[in-house]
Amino acid sequence: MTALSKSSILEKLAERKLVVSPILSADQIGASSVDLRMGTVVLVARAGAQSHVDPSAYRQVIRKPGDHDSIRAKQQKHERFDIPFGQSFLLHPGSLALVPTLEWIYLPYDLQGVVTARSSWAREGLNIATATIVNPGYRGIVTLELANFGDIPIMLYPGLRLAQIAFYDLRFANEELDKQPSESQFNMSFEPSAGNIAKGDSAFVPDTTRRH
């Protein structure tokens, strides 16, 4: 895979072959990446909501959009905060928060995105915990899984550039590009949400809803 340079990123943005919107300042586009800003929603796991995370509890949820059991399960696990511009959110040490990017992303089928924390924030203890890959064909916001690995709380404000996304050209890969719509459970997301950790692994997770 080949990483796109600044000129290639600008060319694809101008031709609408790649979408990152809104881009609020020219310096948001670096030598080989685009900075991503914090959105206005924060989801934080509630310590007293459940005793542990069990994949079997996810087998029957998130079957269809708007399902009340799915929504209720998400509400019990996470507490949502809507943070207006100009106000702040305090991320405590050892805490994990799901935060949407301000930007909406569209990737064509020949590009893959890789999201990382900006180094200036990483040196303060702020890290993007896991999900760094954005699949070809993805459309939606990017959910940043922010973790505070430092020893002191970090004050975060909507609009801050917390992360960066680099783009990799897949056209020279040996296998033919898959041009089917992305099957990610997060495709077309407009705000962060809890994922279904049992998706695709039902053969290995017991169905606790069945009566013996």
PDB file of C-alpha atoms in Angstrom:
ATOM      1  CA  MET A   1       0.000   0.000   0.000  1.00  0.00           C
ATOM      2  CA  THR A   2       1.111   3.530  -0.763  1.00  0.00           C
ATOM      3  CA  ALA A   3       0.315   6.466   1.534  1.00  0.00           C
ATOM      4  CA  LEU A   4      -1.188   9.515  -0.148  1.00  0.00           C
ATOM      5  CA  SER A   5       0.855  12.698  -0.093  1.00  0.00           C
ATOM      6  CA  LYS A   6      -0.637  16.110   0.635  1.00  0.00           C
ATOM      7  CA  SER A   7      -0.944  16.905  -3.064  1.00  0.00           C
ATOM      8  CA  SER A   8      -2.743  13.600  -3.722  1.00  0.00           C
ATOM      9  CA  ILE A   9      -5.122  14.203  -0.807  1.00  0.00           C
ATOM     10  CA  LEU A  10      -5.927  17.704  -2.066  1.00  0.00           C
ATOM     11  CA  GLU A  11      -6.477  16.390  -5.599  1.00  0.00           C
ATOM     12  CA  LYS A  12      -8.912  13.687  -4.466  1.00  0.00           C
ATOM     13  CA  LEU A  13     -10.758  16.142  -2.222  1.00  0.00           C
ATOM     14  CA  ALA A  14     -11.107  18.613  -5.102  1.00  0.00           C
ATOM     15  CA  GLU A  15     -12.412  15.872  -7.411  1.00  0.00           C
ATOM     16  CA  ARG A  16     -14.808  14.621  -4.688  1.00  0.00           C
ATOM     17  CA  LYS A  17     -13.233  11.163  -4.917  1.00  0.00           C
ATOM     18  CA  LEU A  18     -12.542  11.535  -1.190  1.00  0.00           C
ATOM     19  CA  VAL A  19     -14.695  13.478   1.275  1.00  0.00           C
ATOM     20  CA  VAL A  20     -13.633  14.882   4.644  1.00  0.00           C
ATOM     21  CA  SER A  21     -16.114  17.566   5.651  1.00  0.00           C
ATOM     22  CA  PRO A  22     -15.983  20.144   7.069  1.00  0.00           C
ATOM     23  CA  ILE A  23     -12.350  21.163   6.758  1.00  0.00           C
ATOM     24  CA  LEU A  24     -12.265  24.391   8.742  1.00  0.00           C
ATOM     25  CA  SER A  25      -8.664  25.468   8.155  1.00  0.00           C
ATOM     26  CA  ALA A  26      -5.975  24.854   5.555  1.00  0.00           C
ATOM     27  CA  ASP A  27      -3.469  23.652   8.160  1.00  0.00           C
ATOM     28  CA  GLN A  28      -5.814  20.757   8.952  1.00  0.00           C
ATOM     29  CA  ILE A  29      -4.233  18.992   5.958  1.00  0.00           C
ATOM     30  CA  GLY A  30      -0.691  17.869   6.723  1.00  0.00           C
ATOM     31  CA  ALA A  31       2.097  16.321   4.665  1.00  0.00           C
ATOM     32  CA  SER A  32       0.358  12.920   4.530  1.00  0.00           C
ATOM     33  CA  SER A  33      -2.763  13.120   6.702  1.00  0.00           C
ATOM     34  CA  VAL A  34      -5.843  15.151   7.626  1.00  0.00           C
ATOM     35  CA  ASP A  35      -6.481  16.273  11.200  1.00  0.00           C
ATOM     36  CA  LEU A  36      -9.825  15.250  12.725  1.00  0.00           C
ATOM     37  CA  ARG A  37     -11.699  17.357  15.264  1.00  0.00           C
ATOM     38  CA  MET A  38     -13.687  16.293  18.311  1.00  0.00           C
ATOM     39  CA  GLY A  39     -17.473  16.363  17.853  1.00  0.00           C
ATOM     40  CA  THR A  40     -20.115  17.418  20.373  1.00  0.00           C
ATOM     41  CA  VAL A  41     -21.197  14.024  21.775  1.00  0.00           C
ATOM     42  CA  VAL A  42     -19.381  11.914  24.384  1.00  0.00           C
ATOM     43  CA  LEU A  43     -20.340   8.395  25.493  1.00  0.00           C
ATOM     44  CA  VAL A  44     -18.747   7.183  28.731  1.00  0.00           C
ATOM     45  CA  ALA A  45     -19.144   3.721  30.260  1.00  0.00           C
ATOM     46  CA  ARG A  46     -20.984   3.890  33.565  1.00  0.00           C
ATOM     47  CA  ALA A  47     -19.144   1.996  36.300  1.00  0.00           C
ATOM     48  CA  GLY A  48     -22.332   0.808  38.015  1.00  0.00           C
ATOM     49  CA  ALA A  49     -24.255  -0.111  34.876  1.00  0.00           C
ATOM     50  CA  GLN A  50     -23.103  -3.737  34.745  1.00  0.00           C
ATOM     51  CA  SER A  51     -20.690  -5.991  36.591  1.00  0.00           C
ATOM     52  CA  HIS A  52     -18.834  -7.175  33.483  1.00  0.00           C
ATOM     53  CA  VAL A  53     -18.922  -7.277  29.685  1.00  0.00           C
ATOM     54  CA  ASP A  54     -20.415 -10.531  28.352  1.00  0.00           C
ATOM     55  CA  PRO A  55     -20.516 -11.195  24.568  1.00  0.00           C
ATOM     56  CA  SER A  56     -23.560 -13.457  25.012  1.00  0.00           C
ATOM     57  CA  ALA A  57     -25.631 -10.413  25.976  1.00  0.00           C
ATOM     58  CA  TYR A  58     -25.047  -8.996  22.494  1.00  0.00           C
ATOM     59  CA  ARG A  59     -26.333 -11.977  20.508  1.00  0.00           C
ATOM     60  CA  GLN A  60     -29.925 -10.797  20.277  1.00  0.00           C
ATOM     61  CA  VAL A  61     -29.408  -7.031  20.165  1.00  0.00           C
ATOM     62  CA  ILE A  62     -28.767  -4.618  17.318  1.00  0.00           C
ATOM     63  CA  ARG A  63     -30.896  -6.749  15.005  1.00  0.00           C
ATOM     64  CA  LYS A  64     -32.543  -3.741  13.361  1.00  0.00           C
ATOM     65  CA  PRO A  65     -32.394   0.057  13.679  1.00  0.00           C
ATOM     66  CA  GLY A  66     -34.649   1.470  16.371  1.00  0.00           C
ATOM     67  CA  ASP A  67     -34.968  -1.808  18.260  1.00  0.00           C
ATOM     68  CA  HIS A  68     -35.985  -0.846  21.812  1.00  0.00           C
ATOM     69  CA  ASP A  69     -34.022  -3.621  23.539  1.00  0.00           C
ATOM     70  CA  SER A  70     -30.891  -2.581  21.664  1.00  0.00           C
ATOM     71  CA  ILE A  71     -31.350   1.075  22.577  1.00  0.00           C
ATOM     72  CA  ARG A  72     -32.057   0.208  26.212  1.00  0.00           C
ATOM     73  CA  ALA A  73     -28.915  -1.938  26.435  1.00  0.00           C
ATOM     74  CA  LYS A  74     -26.800   0.909  25.078  1.00  0.00           C
ATOM     75  CA  GLN A  75     -28.318   3.390  27.502  1.00  0.00           C
ATOM     76  CA  GLN A  76     -27.579   1.132  30.462  1.00  0.00           C
ATOM     77  CA  LYS A  77     -23.951   0.659  29.496  1.00  0.00           C
ATOM     78  CA  HIS A  78     -23.029   4.206  28.467  1.00  0.00           C
ATOM     79  CA  GLU A  79     -23.897   7.658  29.680  1.00  0.00           C
ATOM     80  CA  ARG A  80     -24.281  10.278  26.963  1.00  0.00           C
ATOM     81  CA  PHE A  81     -23.104  13.866  27.271  1.00  0.00           C
ATOM     82  CA  ASP A  82     -23.902  16.559  24.703  1.00  0.00           C
ATOM     83  CA  ILE A  83     -21.103  19.120  24.888  1.00  0.00           C
ATOM     84  CA  PRO A  84     -21.781  22.452  23.121  1.00  0.00           C
ATOM     85  CA  PHE A  85     -18.911  24.337  21.497  1.00  0.00           C
ATOM     86  CA  GLY A  86     -17.110  26.420  24.094  1.00  0.00           C
ATOM     87  CA  GLN A  87     -17.808  23.954  26.894  1.00  0.00           C
ATOM     88  CA  SER A  88     -15.557  21.108  28.037  1.00  0.00           C
ATOM     89  CA  PHE A  89     -15.458  17.466  29.046  1.00  0.00           C
ATOM     90  CA  LEU A  90     -13.008  16.066  31.607  1.00  0.00           C
ATOM     91  CA  LEU A  91     -11.506  12.672  30.694  1.00  0.00           C
ATOM     92  CA  HIS A  92     -10.178  11.055  33.856  1.00  0.00           C
ATOM     93  CA  PRO A  93      -7.150   8.719  34.037  1.00  0.00           C
ATOM     94  CA  GLY A  94      -8.077   5.163  33.113  1.00  0.00           C
ATOM     95  CA  SER A  95     -11.334   6.277  31.493  1.00  0.00           C
ATOM     96  CA  LEU A  96     -12.545   5.394  27.999  1.00  0.00           C
ATOM     97  CA  ALA A  97     -14.847   7.696  26.027  1.00  0.00           C
ATOM     98  CA  LEU A  98     -16.460   7.266  22.608  1.00  0.00           C
ATOM     99  CA  VAL A  99     -16.342  10.567  20.734  1.00  0.00           C
ATOM    100  CA  PRO A 100     -17.436  11.279  17.146  1.00  0.00           C
ATOM    101  CA  THR A 101     -15.333  13.310  14.786  1.00  0.00           C
ATOM    102  CA  LEU A 102     -16.758  16.626  13.699  1.00  0.00           C
ATOM    103  CA  GLU A 103     -15.959  15.534  10.147  1.00  0.00           C
ATOM    104  CA  TRP A 104     -18.031  13.217   7.971  1.00  0.00           C
ATOM    105  CA  ILE A 105     -15.879  10.834   5.912  1.00  0.00           C
ATOM    106  CA  TYR A 106     -16.378   9.110   2.575  1.00  0.00           C
ATOM    107  CA  LEU A 107     -13.703   6.707   1.346  1.00  0.00           C
ATOM    108  CA  PRO A 108     -13.710   5.328  -2.205  1.00  0.00           C
ATOM    109  CA  TYR A 109     -13.152   1.615  -2.722  1.00  0.00           C
ATOM    110  CA  ASP A 110      -9.465   2.052  -3.541  1.00  0.00           C
ATOM    111  CA  LEU A 111      -8.547   3.866  -0.304  1.00  0.00           C
ATOM    112  CA  GLN A 112      -8.127   2.687   3.276  1.00  0.00           C
ATOM    113  CA  GLY A 113      -7.894   5.092   6.201  1.00  0.00           C
ATOM    114  CA  VAL A 114      -5.736   4.729   9.314  1.00  0.00           C
ATOM    115  CA  VAL A 115      -6.575   6.907  12.330  1.00  0.00           C
ATOM    116  CA  THR A 116      -4.065   7.739  15.061  1.00  0.00           C
ATOM    117  CA  ALA A 117      -3.820  10.265  17.879  1.00  0.00           C
ATOM    118  CA  ARG A 118      -1.942  13.457  17.099  1.00  0.00           C
ATOM    119  CA  SER A 119       1.497  13.199  18.684  1.00  0.00           C
ATOM    120  CA  SER A 120       1.066  16.396  20.722  1.00  0.00           C
ATOM    121  CA  TRP A 121      -1.957  14.874  22.471  1.00  0.00           C
ATOM    122  CA  ALA A 122      -0.385  11.425  22.784  1.00  0.00           C
ATOM    123  CA  ARG A 123       2.447  12.995  24.787  1.00  0.00           C
ATOM    124  CA  GLU A 124      -0.162  14.239  27.264  1.00  0.00           C
ATOM    125  CA  GLY A 125      -1.459  10.688  27.748  1.00  0.00           C
ATOM    126  CA  LEU A 126      -4.398  10.840  25.324  1.00  0.00           C
ATOM    127  CA  ASN A 127      -4.566   7.844  23.035  1.00  0.00           C
ATOM    128  CA  ILE A 128      -6.852   6.369  20.398  1.00  0.00           C
ATOM    129  CA  ALA A 129      -7.476   3.044  22.100  1.00  0.00           C
ATOM    130  CA  THR A 130      -8.108   0.593  19.280  1.00  0.00           C
ATOM    131  CA  ALA A 131     -10.164   1.092  16.142  1.00  0.00           C
ATOM    132  CA  THR A 132      -7.670   2.700  13.776  1.00  0.00           C
ATOM    133  CA  ILE A 133      -8.718   1.146  10.437  1.00  0.00           C
ATOM    134  CA  VAL A 134     -11.378   2.804   8.263  1.00  0.00           C
ATOM    135  CA  ASN A 135     -12.422   0.361   5.547  1.00  0.00           C
ATOM    136  CA  PRO A 136     -12.716   1.189   1.828  1.00  0.00           C
ATOM    137  CA  GLY A 137     -16.217   2.358   0.928  1.00  0.00           C
ATOM    138  CA  TYR A 138     -16.954   3.646   4.437  1.00  0.00           C
ATOM    139  CA  ARG A 139     -19.297   6.612   4.867  1.00  0.00           C
ATOM    140  CA  GLY A 140     -19.999   8.337   8.160  1.00  0.00           C
ATOM    141  CA  ILE A 141     -18.342   9.924  11.144  1.00  0.00           C
ATOM    142  CA  VAL A 142     -15.319   8.250  12.714  1.00  0.00           C
ATOM    143  CA  THR A 143     -15.754   7.234  16.345  1.00  0.00           C
ATOM    144  CA  LEU A 144     -12.635   8.021  18.361  1.00  0.00           C
ATOM    145  CA  GLU A 145     -12.112   5.639  21.273  1.00  0.00           C
ATOM    146  CA  LEU A 146     -10.281   8.034  23.558  1.00  0.00           C
ATOM    147  CA  ALA A 147      -8.365   6.680  26.538  1.00  0.00           C
ATOM    148  CA  ASN A 148      -6.463   8.691  29.142  1.00  0.00           C
ATOM    149  CA  PHE A 149      -3.253   6.780  29.846  1.00  0.00           C
ATOM    150  CA  GLY A 150      -1.796   9.618  31.902  1.00  0.00           C
ATOM    151  CA  ASP A 151      -1.953  10.349  35.623  1.00  0.00           C
ATOM    152  CA  ILE A 152      -4.029  13.548  35.532  1.00  0.00           C
ATOM    153  CA  PRO A 153      -7.415  14.407  33.952  1.00  0.00           C
ATOM    154  CA  ILE A 154      -7.479  15.896  30.447  1.00  0.00           C
ATOM    155  CA  MET A 155      -9.860  18.734  29.557  1.00  0.00           C
ATOM    156  CA  LEU A 156     -11.330  18.283  26.078  1.00  0.00           C
ATOM    157  CA  TYR A 157     -13.288  20.809  24.010  1.00  0.00           C
ATOM    158  CA  PRO A 158     -15.410  20.119  20.900  1.00  0.00           C
ATOM    159  CA  GLY A 159     -13.560  21.296  17.808  1.00  0.00           C
ATOM    160  CA  LEU A 160     -10.081  20.389  19.058  1.00  0.00           C
ATOM    161  CA  ARG A 161      -7.927  18.456  16.592  1.00  0.00           C
ATOM    162  CA  LEU A 162      -7.353  15.233  18.520  1.00  0.00           C
ATOM    163  CA  ALA A 163      -6.632  12.709  15.769  1.00  0.00           C
ATOM    164  CA  GLN A 164      -5.349  12.398  12.234  1.00  0.00           C
ATOM    165  CA  ILE A 165      -6.257  10.115   9.356  1.00  0.00           C
ATOM    166  CA  ALA A 166      -3.810   8.915   6.714  1.00  0.00           C
ATOM    167  CA  PHE A 167      -4.974   7.360   3.447  1.00  0.00           C
ATOM    168  CA  TYR A 168      -3.476   4.343   1.699  1.00  0.00           C
ATOM    169  CA  ASP A 169      -3.948   3.526  -1.982  1.00  0.00           C
ATOM    170  CA  LEU A 170      -5.047  -0.083  -2.528  1.00  0.00           C
ATOM    171  CA  ARG A 171      -5.030  -0.063  -6.331  1.00  0.00           C
ATOM    172  CA  PHE A 172      -1.693  -1.841  -6.501  1.00  0.00           C
ATOM    173  CA  ALA A 173      -2.744  -4.695  -4.217  1.00  0.00           C
ATOM    174  CA  ASN A 174      -2.536  -8.143  -5.796  1.00  0.00           C
ATOM    175  CA  GLU A 175      -6.185  -9.011  -5.227  1.00  0.00           C
ATOM    176  CA  GLU A 176      -9.098  -7.364  -7.016  1.00  0.00           C
ATOM    177  CA  LEU A 177     -10.759  -4.543  -5.101  1.00  0.00           C
ATOM    178  CA  ASP A 178     -14.067  -5.372  -3.434  1.00  0.00           C
ATOM    179  CA  LYS A 179     -16.541  -2.732  -4.594  1.00  0.00           C
ATOM    180  CA  GLN A 180     -19.435  -3.931  -2.463  1.00  0.00           C
ATOM    181  CA  PRO A 181     -20.874  -1.510   0.123  1.00  0.00           C
ATOM    182  CA  SER A 182     -19.110  -1.680   3.467  1.00  0.00           C
ATOM    183  CA  GLU A 183     -20.715  -4.237   5.799  1.00  0.00           C
ATOM    184  CA  SER A 184     -19.300  -2.616   8.914  1.00  0.00           C
ATOM    185  CA  GLN A 185     -21.921  -2.277  11.650  1.00  0.00           C
ATOM    186  CA  PHE A 186     -20.793   1.343  11.975  1.00  0.00           C
ATOM    187  CA  ASN A 187     -21.171   2.292   8.292  1.00  0.00           C
ATOM    188  CA  MET A 188     -23.315   5.418   7.755  1.00  0.00           C
ATOM    189  CA  SER A 189     -22.872   6.427  11.405  1.00  0.00           C
ATOM    190  CA  PHE A 190     -23.753   9.972  12.422  1.00  0.00           C
ATOM    191  CA  GLU A 191     -22.927   9.610  16.127  1.00  0.00           C
ATOM    192  CA  PRO A 192     -20.955   7.158  18.290  1.00  0.00           C
ATOM    193  CA  SER A 193     -22.596   3.946  19.447  1.00  0.00           C
ATOM    194  CA  ALA A 194     -21.707   0.773  21.302  1.00  0.00           C
ATOM    195  CA  GLY A 195     -20.714  -2.093  19.028  1.00  0.00           C
ATOM    196  CA  ASN A 196     -21.984  -5.662  18.883  1.00  0.00           C
ATOM    197  CA  ILE A 197     -18.940  -7.612  20.096  1.00  0.00           C
ATOM    198  CA  ALA A 198     -20.644 -10.940  19.290  1.00  0.00           C
ATOM    199  CA  LYS A 199     -21.234 -10.122  15.621  1.00  0.00           C
ATOM    200  CA  GLY A 200     -19.910 -12.938  13.433  1.00  0.00           C
ATOM    201  CA  ASP A 201     -18.909 -15.088  16.419  1.00  0.00           C
ATOM    202  CA  SER A 202     -22.279 -16.547  17.422  1.00  0.00           C
ATOM    203  CA  ALA A 203     -20.981 -20.105  16.956  1.00  0.00           C
ATOM    204  CA  PHE A 204     -18.595 -19.546  19.855  1.00  0.00           C
ATOM    205  CA  VAL A 205     -20.882 -17.566  22.172  1.00  0.00           C
ATOM    206  CA  PRO A 206     -23.630 -19.359  24.148  1.00  0.00           C
ATOM    207  CA  ASP A 207     -27.216 -18.202  23.658  1.00  0.00           C
ATOM    208  CA  THR A 208     -28.242 -17.393  27.222  1.00  0.00           C
ATOM    209  CA  THR A 209     -31.800 -16.530  26.144  1.00  0.00           C
ATOM    210  CA  ARG A 210     -32.672 -20.152  25.339  1.00  0.00           C
ATOM    211  CA  ARG A 211     -34.420 -22.124  28.028  1.00  0.00           C
ATOM    212  CA  HIS A 212     -33.143 -25.570  28.917  1.00  0.00           C
TER     213      HIS A 212
END
